[in-house]
Each structure stands twice: as structure tokens, then as C-alpha cells.
Amino acid sequence: MKIKRLPPDVAMRIAAGEVVERPVSVVKELMENSLDAGARRISVWAVQGGRVSLVVEDDGRGIDKEDLTLAVESHATSKISSLEDLEVIGTLGYRGEALSSIAAVSRLDIRSRTESSPEGGWIKAEGGQVSSQGAQNCKVGTRVQVDDLFFNLPARRKFLKTPVAEMRRISRLIQDYSVAYPEVAFALYSDDKLTYSTSGSSDRKSVLERLWGGEPEIRFSTVGRGCYTVTLWWQEAPRTSRMSLMAFVNGRRIDEPTIKAAIASSETNSSGNWAAWIETPPEEVDVNVHPAKTEVLFRHGGDLFASVRDCAMSIRGDKKPSIPYSPEPPKAPRVPVHDRGSLFTRLEPLKLAPSPRVSQVTKELPVHRELPRPEGPKDEDVAFLGQLTSGYLLFDSRGDLVIMDPHAAHERINFERIRGSMIDGARSQRLAVELPLPPSLQGDCEEHLDRLQSLGFDFSRSQGVMALSHIPDIPGGADISPLVLLRSSLVGMDGDRVVREVIWLKWATMACKASVKLTGKISPGEAMALWRGLDENTVAACPHGRPATIRMSPGDMASRFERS
Ligand code: ADP
Ligand code: MG
């Protein structure tokens, strides 16, 4: 096939589809514009989940009449003007793509007035072309109406969900933003019915109470470390393993698996509703990563991880950990060679019970003391019932049926053990036989030499060839091939930093893959070791947020059997 240049309007529609995926993306962009414009009142109307019509109206500073046509052109923004500005983004938008993208795939109508101008202006655009414009009397602020989204992209329109499902996403978005901006009064109307509103009273806790309900009591805690200030709100959710998290960095809603992992690592039970509010100087985060801008890069990921974890601990009324978290642990101590005849030596055999170092760490953290723990399983409270042919394990825990995914449980335990043993510096072990590096790895290892050494790797060199001589001593990692371990650790190298928790998660997953298989037969002793290993907690989620257990109470079962 010949290569052809796409006609500009086709290219524009394709590009627009990347910014605007569904109605909620339109609401997000418009609402962020309103917030950037300093609005104190934002109202959103959605007709049929936004498939038919969406309106966002604000009382922000407005757009000059003369600028209206420019505002719907691509890469037109008032928020940054140079590459340097990208380093310190302080607004939610900056790409100048939203209005132009929305205009390209809908019928758009903008009305706006600024304080300094006695009359406002309006503009209409259709499929990216301005069709008409004029002057109009209106109050200060901006009203953007988006009709017939994707009318000219039928393939995309087909992928929209039902109005109810699209509306649910919009509600969730507005609820999240109402938490982030308690000083702004939000109102959401679905097909002309007011479905959610906040008063703009500036009190974040009362917005959370409105969302989650006032019971159980919402707790909060703030921790500052390095360049991060982390505030967490938490509402316990007894008897469920569900963890819901909304996270914001400098007012920007983000998807941040690291924050979830940090909360999960703070305690074995992290279920419930969480809100994370992170503040950091703008130059410490790079938001310029993803077109939908929900991913960000942190310059000091380790500090952030530790702050979130400490904050999650203190929220439960516990003290801060007595072992300081060190983002760059001292260089690994060298371990003498013990060649026991195998390819490489190991210091500890694989055990399911937590290693002494881990229990030492957890003992020093008074994590469980103050909290009443209805779930706390003592051995006499639990009976292992058996293993299904599909691999899942069944337990009777004081009348509840608990189904455990042994693989997820083991992953969780491994992560805790690895974190516990690495947190005060990596331990290293010498390979009995050095492994020459394949050329594909050599460059990366040269580049990240210091960081790899800080993790417990080391290398020898002879005649220009690098060989792997030491690897980190990872609890449960006996069966991972050293080169696979090395390769996986490079995933956590980010420029000149090393994101330890990402690497630990990776190691934990590999350690599990190398040992317990979901399909393998698990003995009653191993099953109980897994149960205990979840650290007195039967509802733990694994570090990736995957639940390790599912619990059904007699009440749940009665309702499934329709017994009232
Ligand atoms: P960006 O937000 O990335 O700058 P947009 O395409 O979303 O790009 O908006 C383009 C410009 O239009 C903004 O930079 C801003 O100057 C103006 N604008 C858009 N929406 C509003 C609003 N609600 N109030 C005031 N100005 C707005
Ligand atoms: Mg914008």
C-alpha cells in the first residue's frame, strides 16, 4: 500500500479522539478550564449521560470576545508560552488542545464575558470549523455547551456506554473534584434533575462526609517529608476488602498505583475509602506524560512512597516507623563466597513464615495495637477446609467463608517481606559462577551502575566484558534467575533515580511465580502459613490492589440463598 498523508480534517478528528474519549473527558477538560479561570461556582448539566448535550457554566474570569476564535484553535493557550513554563506547570490545563479537540468532534457553543468588558461574546463551531459568532449580553464567566458528541466519528460514538454508565463516570469525576476544591460550589444536573451539589464552604472533611457518609468517623493525618506534604483521609470499611482511593497532586486528579501500593504496604488491612492529597513544588512533578494527564512522574518517588505509608500508619493512631526509610540505602555489604555446589549460593532457604528481620520490623511498628480488629484471626478462629480443584483455598473463619487466592496471598506476603528486609539497606549475595552479561544488558548496567549496586547487584569486568557477580538477597527469591532479576530491576530505573517500591513489587511477583502456583497442591500446613502470613488479616489486597481473599459472612450467604 502507498503511504498517503491524511487529509487535515481526518488527522484532526483522530487526534481529538485521543483527548476526548467519552463525555466524561469533555466534562473534565471544561471543568479544569473553569478551575484554571478561578471559578467559585461550577454547574454541569448532562443530557442522556452527556451523549446528547453537556453544559459547563462557571463564574470564572472569562474569555475576551476577541480571543474566542483563538481558544478553539489547537495549541492555543493562555497558560504557558515557552518550554521553560512546562517545568513549573501550576494550572490544570496547558496544552491548548481541549477546546479545539472538543470542537473537532461535536457542535460547540461558547459564551463568555470578562470583567473588563461591558458585553460578552459567543461563538459556535461544528466539526472543528467556526460557523458563526457575535456579541451578547451575559454575566461574567463562561458557559460551554457541547452537543452531539462524536456526531462525525460514528465508530467512537458506538463505543459509548449507556447514558446511566456515562452519567456514573461524570458523577464520580465531579465528586472527586468537589473534594479537591471544597472552596468551589459544584452542582450536577442529570437530565435537568439536580443530582449532586456542594456548598463551596471550603471544608474538605464535610465534602467527604457528604460523599461517604459520616459513619464510621472519617480520620485524617498529614505527614511532610522532603518536598512532599501528604494528607490522607480514611474511612474504615469493616467486613469488606474493597479499597477505594482518590488521589490528587497539586489539585490534579491522578491515577497513581504507587500511592495505592504505599497505603497497602502500611498495614495489612487497607480496605475502606481513602482520599490522598499531595502537595509539592510544581517542579518536583512532571505532568507532561499522558494526554489525559492522569499520570504523573515524581522526582523523588521514594520520599513520596514513604510519606504516604507513614501517613497511612499515623491515621490509625500509630506512631511513625522507628526505622527511617532511606530512599538511597548505603551500599550493600558484601557477603563471602559459600559455594555449596549449586550454581549460586543463597543465605536463606525459601520459607513461608515471615523472616526474623520482617517480624523485627513489624514489631517495632505498633501497627495493630490501638485498632479494634474484628477480622483478627487467631489459629483457633480459623479452620482450613480444603483446596478446590481450581486451586483456591477455603477457610472457615468464625462462620464466615473465606476464599483465598494462594498466589495473590503469597505475592502480598512476599512484598512485605522484601520491603521489610530491604528497607534498611539491601543485602547482597555472591554468585558462585559469574554470569557474563548479554550485550543488550551491558549498556543499561553501565548507565545505572550505582543504582544497581545500591540494590545489591555488583559486577566484575574482564577484557571489556561485564559479568554479574552479586545479586540482592531477596526473601523468597531463591528460584528467580539472576539475569531475570537484573532485567526486572532496570524497570524501576527512572533517569537518575531508582523507584524502589516498583522494583520490590516486581521482585515479589517474580518470587511468587517462581514458587507457589495457583494450580499446585497446597498442604494444610502451607495454607495456614499463608493465612498467618497475611499478618492477622484476611482481607488484604496484594500490592497491585488484587484481593488475596474474598469473605462471605453468613448474612451474605443468607441473602444469596434468598433467606430473609
Ligand atoms: P488549555 O486549558 O490547555 O490552555 P484549552 O483548549 O482547554 O487549553 O483552552 C484554551 C484557552 O481558552 C485557555 O488557555 C483559556 O485561556 C481559555 N479558556 C477556556 N475555558 C475557559 C474558561 N472556562 N474560562 C476562562 N478561560 C477559558
Ligand atoms: Mg484546558
Coordinates of C-alpha atoms and ligand atoms in Angstrom, one line a residue:
M1 CA 0.0 0.0 0.0
K2 CA 1.2 3.5 -0.8
I3 CA 1.8 5.9 2.1
K4 CA -0.5 8.8 1.9
R5 CA -0.8 11.9 4.0
L6 CA -4.2 12.1 5.9
P7 CA -6.4 15.0 5.0
P8 CA -6.1 17.6 7.8
D9 CA -9.7 17.2 9.0
V10 CA -9.3 13.4 9.3
A11 CA -6.0 13.8 11.2
M12 CA -7.6 16.4 13.4
R13 CA -10.5 14.1 14.3
I14 CA -8.1 11.2 15.1
A15 CA -6.0 13.5 17.3
A16 CA -9.2 14.8 19.0
G17 CA -10.3 11.3 19.8
E18 CA -7.2 10.9 21.9
V19 CA -8.1 13.8 24.2
V20 CA -11.8 13.2 24.2
E21 CA -12.6 9.6 24.7
R22 CA -16.2 9.9 26.1
P23 CA -18.5 12.5 27.7
V24 CA -16.7 12.5 31.0
S25 CA -13.4 13.6 29.2
V26 CA -15.3 16.6 27.9
V27 CA -16.6 17.5 31.4
K28 CA -13.1 17.0 32.8
E29 CA -11.5 19.4 30.3
L30 CA -14.2 22.0 30.7
M31 CA -14.2 21.8 34.4
E32 CA -10.5 22.2 34.6
N33 CA -10.7 25.2 32.4
S34 CA -13.3 26.7 34.8
L35 CA -11.0 26.0 37.8
D36 CA -8.0 27.5 36.0
A37 CA -10.1 30.5 35.4
G38 CA -10.6 30.9 39.2
A39 CA -14.3 29.9 39.3
R40 CA -16.1 29.6 42.7
R41 CA -19.2 28.2 41.2
I42 CA -19.3 25.5 38.5
S43 CA -22.5 23.9 37.3
V44 CA -22.7 20.9 34.9
W45 CA -25.8 19.8 33.0
A46 CA -25.7 16.4 31.2
V47 CA -28.5 15.2 29.0
Q48 CA -28.5 11.4 28.5
G49 CA -25.2 11.0 30.2
G50 CA -23.7 13.7 28.0
R51 CA -24.3 11.8 24.8
V52 CA -26.9 14.4 23.7
S53 CA -25.7 17.5 25.4
L54 CA -23.3 18.8 28.0
V55 CA -23.1 22.2 29.5
V56 CA -20.4 23.6 31.9
E57 CA -21.0 27.0 33.3
D58 CA -18.7 28.9 35.6
D59 CA -18.2 32.3 37.2
G60 CA -14.5 32.5 36.4
R61 CA -12.7 35.3 34.8
G62 CA -14.0 34.6 31.3
I63 CA -12.5 34.8 27.8
D64 CA -12.1 38.0 25.8
K65 CA -14.6 38.3 23.0
E66 CA -11.7 38.7 20.6
D67 CA -10.0 35.6 21.8
L68 CA -12.9 33.2 21.3
T69 CA -11.9 32.0 17.9
L70 CA -8.3 31.5 19.1
A71 CA -9.5 29.5 22.1
V72 CA -10.9 26.8 19.8
E73 CA -7.7 26.6 17.7
S74 CA -5.3 23.8 18.5
H75 CA -2.3 24.6 20.6
A76 CA -3.8 27.9 21.7
T77 CA -3.5 28.5 25.4
S78 CA -3.1 31.4 27.8
K79 CA -1.4 29.2 30.4
I80 CA 2.1 28.7 29.1
S81 CA 4.1 30.4 26.5
S82 CA 7.5 28.7 26.4
L83 CA 9.2 25.4 27.0
E84 CA 10.6 26.7 30.4
D85 CA 7.0 27.2 31.6
L86 CA 6.5 23.4 31.2
E87 CA 8.9 22.9 34.1
V88 CA 6.6 24.7 36.5
I89 CA 3.0 24.0 35.5
G90 CA 0.7 25.5 38.1
T91 CA -2.5 25.2 36.1
L92 CA -4.6 22.1 35.3
G93 CA -4.5 22.7 31.5
Y94 CA -1.6 23.9 29.4
R95 CA -1.7 22.0 26.1
G96 CA -4.2 24.2 24.5
E97 CA -5.8 21.2 23.0
A98 CA -9.0 20.7 24.8
L99 CA -11.4 23.2 23.3
S100 CA -10.0 22.5 19.8
S101 CA -10.4 18.8 20.2
I102 CA -13.9 19.1 21.6
A103 CA -14.8 21.4 18.8
A104 CA -13.5 18.9 16.2
V105 CA -15.9 16.1 17.3
S106 CA -19.0 18.0 18.4
R107 CA -21.2 21.0 17.9
L108 CA -19.8 23.6 20.3
D109 CA -21.2 26.8 21.6
I110 CA -19.2 29.1 23.9
R111 CA -20.5 32.2 25.6
S112 CA -18.2 34.3 27.8
R113 CA -17.6 37.7 29.3
T114 CA -14.7 39.1 31.2
E115 CA -15.0 41.7 34.0
S116 CA -13.3 44.4 32.0
S117 CA -15.6 44.2 29.0
P118 CA -19.2 45.5 29.1
E119 CA -20.5 42.9 26.8
G120 CA -19.7 39.3 26.2
G121 CA -19.2 37.2 23.1
W122 CA -20.4 33.9 21.7
I123 CA -19.0 31.5 19.1
K124 CA -20.4 28.4 17.5
A125 CA -18.2 25.7 15.9
E126 CA -19.1 22.4 14.2
G127 CA -16.7 19.6 13.4
G128 CA -13.8 22.0 14.2
Q129 CA -15.0 24.9 11.9
V130 CA -16.2 28.1 13.4
S131 CA -19.7 28.6 11.9
S132 CA -20.8 31.8 13.5
Q133 CA -20.0 34.3 16.2
G134 CA -21.2 37.5 17.8
A135 CA -21.7 39.7 20.8
Q136 CA -24.1 39.1 23.6
N137 CA -25.1 40.5 27.0
C138 CA -24.1 38.0 29.6
K139 CA -22.7 37.8 33.1
V140 CA -19.0 37.5 33.9
G141 CA -17.9 33.9 33.4
T142 CA -18.1 31.2 30.7
R143 CA -20.7 28.8 29.5
V144 CA -19.6 26.0 27.2
Q145 CA -22.2 23.7 25.5
V146 CA -21.2 20.6 23.7
D147 CA -24.0 18.9 21.7
D148 CA -23.9 15.7 19.7
L149 CA -20.5 14.5 20.8
F150 CA -18.8 12.3 18.1
F151 CA -21.6 13.1 15.6
N152 CA -18.8 12.9 12.9
L153 CA -17.0 9.9 14.5
P154 CA -19.6 7.2 14.3
A155 CA -17.1 4.5 15.2
R156 CA -16.3 6.3 18.5
R157 CA -20.0 7.0 19.2
K158 CA -20.7 3.3 19.0
F159 CA -18.3 2.7 21.9
L160 CA -20.2 5.0 24.3
K161 CA -21.8 3.2 27.2
T162 CA -25.4 3.6 28.2
P163 CA -26.5 7.0 29.5
V164 CA -26.6 5.7 33.0
A165 CA -23.0 4.3 32.8
E166 CA -21.7 7.6 31.2
M167 CA -23.5 9.6 33.9
R168 CA -21.9 7.5 36.6
R169 CA -18.5 8.5 35.3
I170 CA -19.4 12.1 35.2
S171 CA -20.8 12.0 38.8
R172 CA -17.6 10.3 40.0
L173 CA -15.5 13.0 38.4
I174 CA -17.4 15.8 39.9
Q175 CA -17.5 14.2 43.3
D176 CA -13.7 13.8 43.2
Y177 CA -13.2 17.4 42.1
S178 CA -15.6 18.6 44.8
V179 CA -13.2 17.0 47.3
A180 CA -10.2 18.6 45.7
Y181 CA -11.8 22.0 45.5
P182 CA -14.0 22.4 48.6
E183 CA -14.0 26.1 48.2
V184 CA -15.8 25.7 44.9
A185 CA -19.6 25.2 44.8
F186 CA -20.3 22.4 42.4
A187 CA -23.7 21.4 41.0
L188 CA -24.5 18.5 38.7
Y189 CA -27.8 18.1 36.9
S190 CA -28.7 14.9 35.1
D191 CA -31.5 15.5 32.6
D192 CA -32.4 18.7 34.5
K193 CA -32.5 17.0 37.9
L194 CA -30.0 18.2 40.5
T195 CA -28.1 15.0 41.5
Y196 CA -25.2 16.3 43.4
S197 CA -24.1 19.6 44.9
T198 CA -21.6 21.1 47.3
S199 CA -21.8 24.5 49.1
G200 CA -18.3 25.7 48.5
S201 CA -17.8 26.0 52.3
S202 CA -14.1 25.3 52.0
D203 CA -14.3 22.3 54.4
R204 CA -12.9 19.2 52.8
K205 CA -14.0 16.9 55.5
S206 CA -17.6 17.9 55.2
V207 CA -17.5 17.2 51.5
L208 CA -16.1 13.8 52.2
E209 CA -18.8 13.2 54.8
R210 CA -21.4 14.2 52.2
L211 CA -19.9 11.6 49.8
W212 CA -19.0 8.7 52.1
G213 CA -21.5 9.3 54.9
G214 CA -20.5 10.4 58.4
E215 CA -20.2 6.9 59.9
P216 CA -17.7 5.4 60.6
E217 CA -15.9 8.5 61.5
I218 CA -13.5 9.9 58.9
R219 CA -9.9 10.2 60.1
F220 CA -7.2 12.2 58.7
S221 CA -3.5 12.8 59.1
T222 CA -0.8 14.9 57.5
V223 CA 2.9 14.0 57.0
G224 CA 5.6 16.1 55.4
R225 CA 8.8 14.6 54.2
G226 CA 11.3 16.0 51.7
C227 CA 9.4 18.0 49.2
Y228 CA 6.1 16.3 49.8
T229 CA 3.2 17.1 52.1
V230 CA 0.7 14.2 52.2
T231 CA -2.7 14.4 53.7
L232 CA -4.8 11.3 53.9
W233 CA -8.4 10.8 54.8
W234 CA -9.6 7.4 55.6
Q235 CA -13.0 5.8 56.4
E236 CA -12.8 2.3 57.6
A237 CA -15.0 -0.2 55.8
P238 CA -15.4 -3.2 58.1
R239 CA -16.0 -6.5 56.5
T240 CA -15.1 -5.7 53.0
S241 CA -11.8 -5.9 51.2
R242 CA -12.8 -3.1 48.8
M243 CA -10.3 -0.2 48.8
S244 CA -11.3 2.9 47.0
L245 CA -8.8 5.7 46.5
M246 CA -9.0 9.1 45.1
A247 CA -5.6 10.8 44.7
F248 CA -4.6 14.4 43.9
V249 CA -1.3 16.0 43.3
N250 CA -1.3 19.8 43.4
G251 CA -5.1 19.7 42.8
R252 CA -4.8 17.4 39.8
R253 CA -6.6 14.1 40.0
I254 CA -4.2 11.3 39.2
D255 CA -4.1 7.5 38.8
E256 CA -1.2 6.6 40.9
P257 CA -0.6 2.9 41.6
T258 CA 2.4 3.8 43.8
I259 CA 0.1 5.6 46.3
K260 CA -2.2 2.6 46.4
A261 CA 0.8 0.4 47.0
A262 CA 2.1 2.7 49.7
I263 CA -1.2 2.6 51.6
A264 CA -1.4 -1.1 51.1
S265 CA 2.1 -1.5 52.5
S266 CA 1.4 0.5 55.6
E267 CA -1.0 -2.1 57.0
T268 CA -2.3 -5.5 56.1
N269 CA -5.8 -4.2 56.0
S270 CA -6.1 -1.1 53.9
S271 CA -9.8 -1.5 52.9
G272 CA -12.1 1.4 53.0
N273 CA -12.4 4.8 51.5
W274 CA -9.3 6.8 51.0
A275 CA -8.5 10.3 49.7
A276 CA -4.9 11.3 49.2
W277 CA -4.0 15.0 48.9
I278 CA -0.3 15.6 47.9
E279 CA 1.3 18.9 47.7
T280 CA 4.8 19.5 46.2
P281 CA 6.5 22.3 44.4
P282 CA 5.4 22.2 40.7
E283 CA 9.0 21.5 39.5
E284 CA 9.0 18.2 41.5
V285 CA 6.4 16.5 39.3
D286 CA 6.2 16.0 35.6
V287 CA 2.6 16.0 34.5
N288 CA 3.6 16.1 30.8
V289 CA 3.3 12.4 30.4
H290 CA -0.1 11.4 29.2
P291 CA -2.6 13.2 27.0
A292 CA -5.4 12.6 29.5
K293 CA -3.0 13.8 32.2
T294 CA -3.9 11.4 34.9
E295 CA -0.3 10.0 35.1
V296 CA 2.5 12.0 36.6
L297 CA 6.2 11.3 37.3
F298 CA 7.6 12.1 40.7
R299 CA 11.2 13.2 41.0
H300 CA 11.5 11.7 44.5
G301 CA 9.2 8.7 44.3
G302 CA 10.8 7.0 47.3
D303 CA 10.1 10.0 49.6
L304 CA 6.5 10.1 48.4
F305 CA 6.0 6.4 49.0
A306 CA 7.4 6.7 52.5
S307 CA 5.3 9.8 53.3
V308 CA 2.1 8.1 52.1
R309 CA 2.9 5.0 54.1
D310 CA 3.8 6.9 57.3
C311 CA 0.7 9.0 56.9
A312 CA -1.5 5.9 56.5
M313 CA 0.1 4.5 59.6
S314 CA -0.4 7.5 61.7
I315 CA -4.0 7.8 60.6
R316 CA -4.7 4.7 62.6
G317 CA -3.3 6.3 65.6
D318 CA 0.0 4.5 65.4
K319 CA 3.4 6.0 65.8
K320 CA 5.7 6.7 62.9
P321 CA 8.0 3.8 62.0
S322 CA 11.1 3.7 64.1
I323 CA 13.2 2.5 61.2
P324 CA 13.8 5.5 59.0
Y325 CA 13.1 5.0 55.3
S326 CA 16.1 5.6 53.2
P327 CA 15.5 6.2 49.6
E328 CA 19.1 5.6 48.8
P329 CA 20.3 2.9 51.2
P330 CA 24.0 2.5 51.9
K331 CA 26.0 0.4 49.6
A332 CA 25.3 -3.3 50.1
P333 CA 27.5 -5.2 52.4
R334 CA 29.5 -7.9 50.6
V335 CA 28.9 -11.5 51.6
P336 CA 31.7 -14.0 51.5
V337 CA 31.5 -16.8 49.0
H338 CA 29.9 -20.1 50.1
D339 CA 29.9 -22.5 47.3
R340 CA 27.6 -25.2 48.3
G341 CA 27.9 -26.9 44.9
S342 CA 24.9 -25.1 43.4
L343 CA 25.2 -22.5 40.7
F344 CA 24.8 -19.7 43.2
T345 CA 24.6 -19.6 46.9
R346 CA 21.7 -18.5 49.0
L347 CA 21.7 -17.3 52.5
E348 CA 18.3 -18.4 53.5
P349 CA 16.0 -21.2 52.2
L350 CA 12.6 -20.3 51.0
K351 CA 10.1 -20.2 53.9
L352 CA 6.6 -19.1 54.0
A353 CA 6.8 -17.8 57.6
P354 CA 8.0 -14.2 57.8
S355 CA 11.7 -13.9 58.2
P356 CA 13.0 -12.7 61.6
R357 CA 14.0 -9.4 60.0
V358 CA 10.5 -8.8 59.0
S359 CA 8.9 -9.6 62.3
Q360 CA 11.5 -7.4 63.9
V361 CA 10.4 -4.5 61.7
T362 CA 6.7 -5.1 62.2
K363 CA 7.2 -5.5 66.0
E364 CA 8.7 -2.1 66.1
L365 CA 5.8 -0.6 64.3
P366 CA 2.8 -0.7 66.7
V367 CA 0.6 -1.1 63.8
H368 CA -2.2 -3.2 65.2
R369 CA -2.4 -2.1 68.8
E370 CA -4.9 0.6 69.1
L371 CA -7.3 -0.5 66.5
P372 CA -10.1 -2.9 67.3
R373 CA -9.6 -5.6 64.7
P374 CA -12.8 -7.5 64.2
E375 CA -11.0 -9.6 61.5
G376 CA -8.0 -10.6 63.5
P377 CA -7.7 -14.4 63.0
K378 CA -6.1 -16.5 65.7
D379 CA -5.5 -20.0 64.7
E380 CA -8.4 -21.2 66.9
D381 CA -10.6 -18.9 65.0
V382 CA -10.0 -20.4 61.6
A383 CA -10.2 -23.8 60.1
F384 CA -8.7 -24.7 56.7
L385 CA -11.4 -26.6 54.8
G386 CA -9.5 -27.6 51.7
Q387 CA -8.5 -26.7 48.3
L388 CA -10.7 -26.6 45.2
T389 CA -9.5 -28.4 42.1
S390 CA -9.3 -24.9 40.6
G391 CA -6.6 -24.1 43.2
Y392 CA -8.4 -21.7 45.5
L393 CA -8.3 -22.4 49.3
L394 CA -11.3 -22.4 51.5
F395 CA -11.3 -21.4 55.2
D396 CA -14.0 -21.2 57.9
S397 CA -13.3 -18.1 59.9
R398 CA -15.8 -17.8 62.7
G399 CA -18.6 -18.8 60.5
D400 CA -17.5 -16.7 57.5
L401 CA -16.5 -18.5 54.3
V402 CA -13.1 -17.1 53.2
I403 CA -11.8 -18.0 49.7
M404 CA -8.1 -17.3 49.3
D405 CA -6.2 -17.0 46.1
P406 CA -2.9 -18.5 47.3
H407 CA -0.9 -16.8 44.6
A408 CA -2.2 -13.3 45.5
A409 CA -1.7 -14.1 49.2
H410 CA 1.8 -15.2 48.6
E411 CA 2.5 -12.1 46.5
R412 CA 1.3 -9.9 49.3
I413 CA 3.4 -11.7 51.9
N414 CA 6.5 -11.6 49.7
F415 CA 6.1 -7.9 49.1
E416 CA 6.0 -7.3 52.8
R417 CA 9.0 -9.5 53.5
I418 CA 11.0 -7.9 50.7
R419 CA 10.1 -4.4 51.9
G420 CA 11.0 -5.4 55.4
S421 CA 14.4 -6.8 54.6
M422 CA 15.4 -4.1 52.1
I423 CA 14.2 -1.0 53.8
D424 CA 17.3 -0.5 55.9
G425 CA 19.7 -1.4 53.1
A426 CA 19.9 -4.1 50.5
R427 CA 21.7 -7.4 51.3
S428 CA 23.8 -8.9 48.7
Q429 CA 24.9 -12.4 47.8
R430 CA 27.7 -13.6 45.6
L431 CA 27.0 -15.8 42.7
A432 CA 29.2 -19.0 42.7
V433 CA 29.6 -18.6 39.0
E434 CA 29.7 -15.2 37.5
L435 CA 27.3 -14.6 34.6
P436 CA 28.5 -12.7 31.5
L437 CA 26.0 -10.0 30.6
P438 CA 24.4 -10.2 27.2
P439 CA 25.3 -7.1 25.1
S440 CA 21.7 -5.9 25.3
L441 CA 22.0 -5.5 29.1
Q442 CA 25.6 -4.2 29.3
G443 CA 24.8 -0.6 28.3
D444 CA 21.9 -0.3 30.8
C445 CA 24.0 -1.8 33.6
E446 CA 26.8 0.7 32.9
E447 CA 24.4 3.6 32.9
H448 CA 22.7 2.5 36.2
L449 CA 25.8 1.0 37.9
D450 CA 25.5 3.0 41.2
R451 CA 21.8 2.5 41.5
L452 CA 22.1 -1.3 40.7
Q453 CA 24.8 -1.5 43.4
S454 CA 22.6 0.2 45.9
L455 CA 20.0 -2.6 45.3
G456 CA 22.6 -5.3 45.9
F457 CA 23.8 -6.1 42.4
D458 CA 27.5 -6.0 41.5
F459 CA 29.6 -6.8 38.5
S460 CA 33.1 -7.8 37.6
R461 CA 34.9 -6.8 34.4
S462 CA 37.4 -8.6 32.4
Q463 CA 38.7 -7.7 29.0
G464 CA 35.8 -5.3 28.4
V465 CA 33.1 -7.9 29.2
M466 CA 30.9 -7.2 32.2
A467 CA 29.7 -10.2 34.3
L468 CA 27.1 -10.3 37.1
S469 CA 28.9 -11.2 40.3
H470 CA 26.4 -10.3 43.1
I471 CA 22.7 -10.2 43.3
P472 CA 20.4 -8.9 46.0
D473 CA 19.3 -11.5 48.6
I474 CA 15.6 -11.4 48.4
P475 CA 13.4 -13.3 50.8
G476 CA 11.6 -15.9 48.7
G477 CA 13.6 -15.2 45.6
A478 CA 15.7 -18.4 45.5
D479 CA 14.3 -19.6 42.3
I480 CA 14.5 -16.4 40.2
S481 CA 17.1 -16.5 37.6
P482 CA 19.8 -13.8 38.3
L483 CA 19.6 -12.2 34.8
V484 CA 15.8 -12.1 35.0
L485 CA 16.1 -10.4 38.4
L486 CA 18.6 -7.9 36.9
R487 CA 16.4 -7.2 33.9
S488 CA 13.3 -6.7 36.0
S489 CA 15.1 -4.2 38.3
L490 CA 16.0 -2.0 35.4
V491 CA 12.3 -1.3 35.0
G492 CA 12.4 0.7 38.2
M493 CA 15.2 3.0 36.9
D494 CA 13.9 6.3 36.0
G495 CA 16.6 8.7 34.8
D496 CA 18.9 9.1 37.7
R497 CA 16.7 7.7 40.4
V498 CA 15.5 4.3 41.4
V499 CA 11.9 3.7 42.3
R500 CA 12.5 1.0 44.9
E501 CA 8.9 0.1 45.7
V502 CA 8.2 -0.5 42.0
I503 CA 11.2 -2.9 41.9
W504 CA 10.1 -4.6 45.1
L505 CA 6.7 -5.2 43.7
K506 CA 8.3 -6.7 40.6
W507 CA 10.5 -8.9 42.7
A508 CA 7.6 -10.0 44.9
T509 CA 5.6 -11.0 41.8
M510 CA 8.5 -12.9 40.4
A511 CA 9.3 -14.7 43.7
C512 CA 5.7 -15.9 43.6
K513 CA 5.8 -17.0 40.0
A514 CA 8.9 -19.0 40.9
S515 CA 7.2 -20.8 43.8
V516 CA 3.5 -21.2 44.6
K517 CA 1.3 -21.8 41.6
L518 CA -2.4 -21.4 41.9
T519 CA -2.9 -24.8 40.4
G520 CA -0.4 -26.5 42.7
K521 CA -1.5 -28.7 45.6
I522 CA -1.2 -26.8 48.9
S523 CA -0.9 -28.7 52.1
P524 CA -2.9 -27.7 55.2
G525 CA 0.3 -26.5 56.8
E526 CA 1.1 -24.3 53.9
A527 CA -2.4 -23.0 53.8
M528 CA -2.3 -22.0 57.4
A529 CA 1.1 -20.4 56.8
L530 CA -0.4 -18.3 54.1
W531 CA -3.3 -17.3 56.4
R532 CA -0.9 -16.3 59.2
G533 CA 1.4 -14.7 56.7
L534 CA -1.3 -12.3 55.7
D535 CA -0.4 -10.8 59.1
E536 CA -3.6 -11.3 61.1
N537 CA -5.6 -10.0 58.2
T538 CA -7.9 -12.0 55.9
V539 CA -8.9 -9.2 53.7
A540 CA -5.6 -8.0 52.5
A541 CA -5.2 -6.8 48.9
C542 CA -1.9 -7.7 47.2
P543 CA 0.3 -4.7 46.3
H544 CA -1.3 -4.3 42.9
G545 CA -4.6 -4.0 44.6
R546 CA -5.7 -7.5 43.7
P547 CA -7.6 -9.0 46.6
A548 CA -6.0 -12.0 48.3
T549 CA -9.2 -13.2 49.9
I550 CA -12.9 -13.0 49.4
R551 CA -15.0 -13.2 52.5
M552 CA -18.7 -14.2 52.7
S553 CA -20.5 -13.7 56.0
P554 CA -23.4 -15.8 57.0
G555 CA -25.5 -12.8 56.2
D556 CA -24.1 -12.6 52.6
M557 CA -24.8 -16.3 52.2
A558 CA -28.4 -16.0 53.5
S559 CA -29.1 -13.2 51.1
R560 CA -27.6 -15.3 48.2
F561 CA -30.0 -18.1 49.2
E562 CA -32.8 -15.6 49.5
R563 CA -33.4 -16.4 53.1
S564 CA -34.8 -13.3 54.8
Ligands
ADP1 P1 -5.6 24.9 28.0 O1 -6.6 24.7 29.1 O2 -4.7 23.7 27.9 O3 -5.0 26.2 27.9 P2 -8.0 24.7 26.3 O4 -8.2 24.4 24.9 O5 -8.7 23.9 27.3 O6 -6.5 24.8 26.6 O7 -8.4 26.3 26.5 C1 -7.8 27.2 25.7 C2 -7.8 28.6 26.4 O8 -9.2 29.1 26.4 C3 -7.3 28.6 27.8 O9 -5.9 28.7 27.8 C4 -8.0 29.8 28.4 O10 -7.3 31.0 28.1 C5 -9.3 29.8 27.6 N1 -10.5 29.2 28.4 C6 -11.0 28.0 28.2 N2 -12.0 27.8 29.0 C7 -12.1 28.9 29.8 C8 -13.0 29.2 30.9 N3 -14.0 28.4 31.4 N4 -12.8 30.4 31.5 C9 -11.8 31.2 31.1 N5 -10.9 31.0 30.0 C10 -11.1 29.8 29.4
MG2 MG -8.0 23.2 29.2

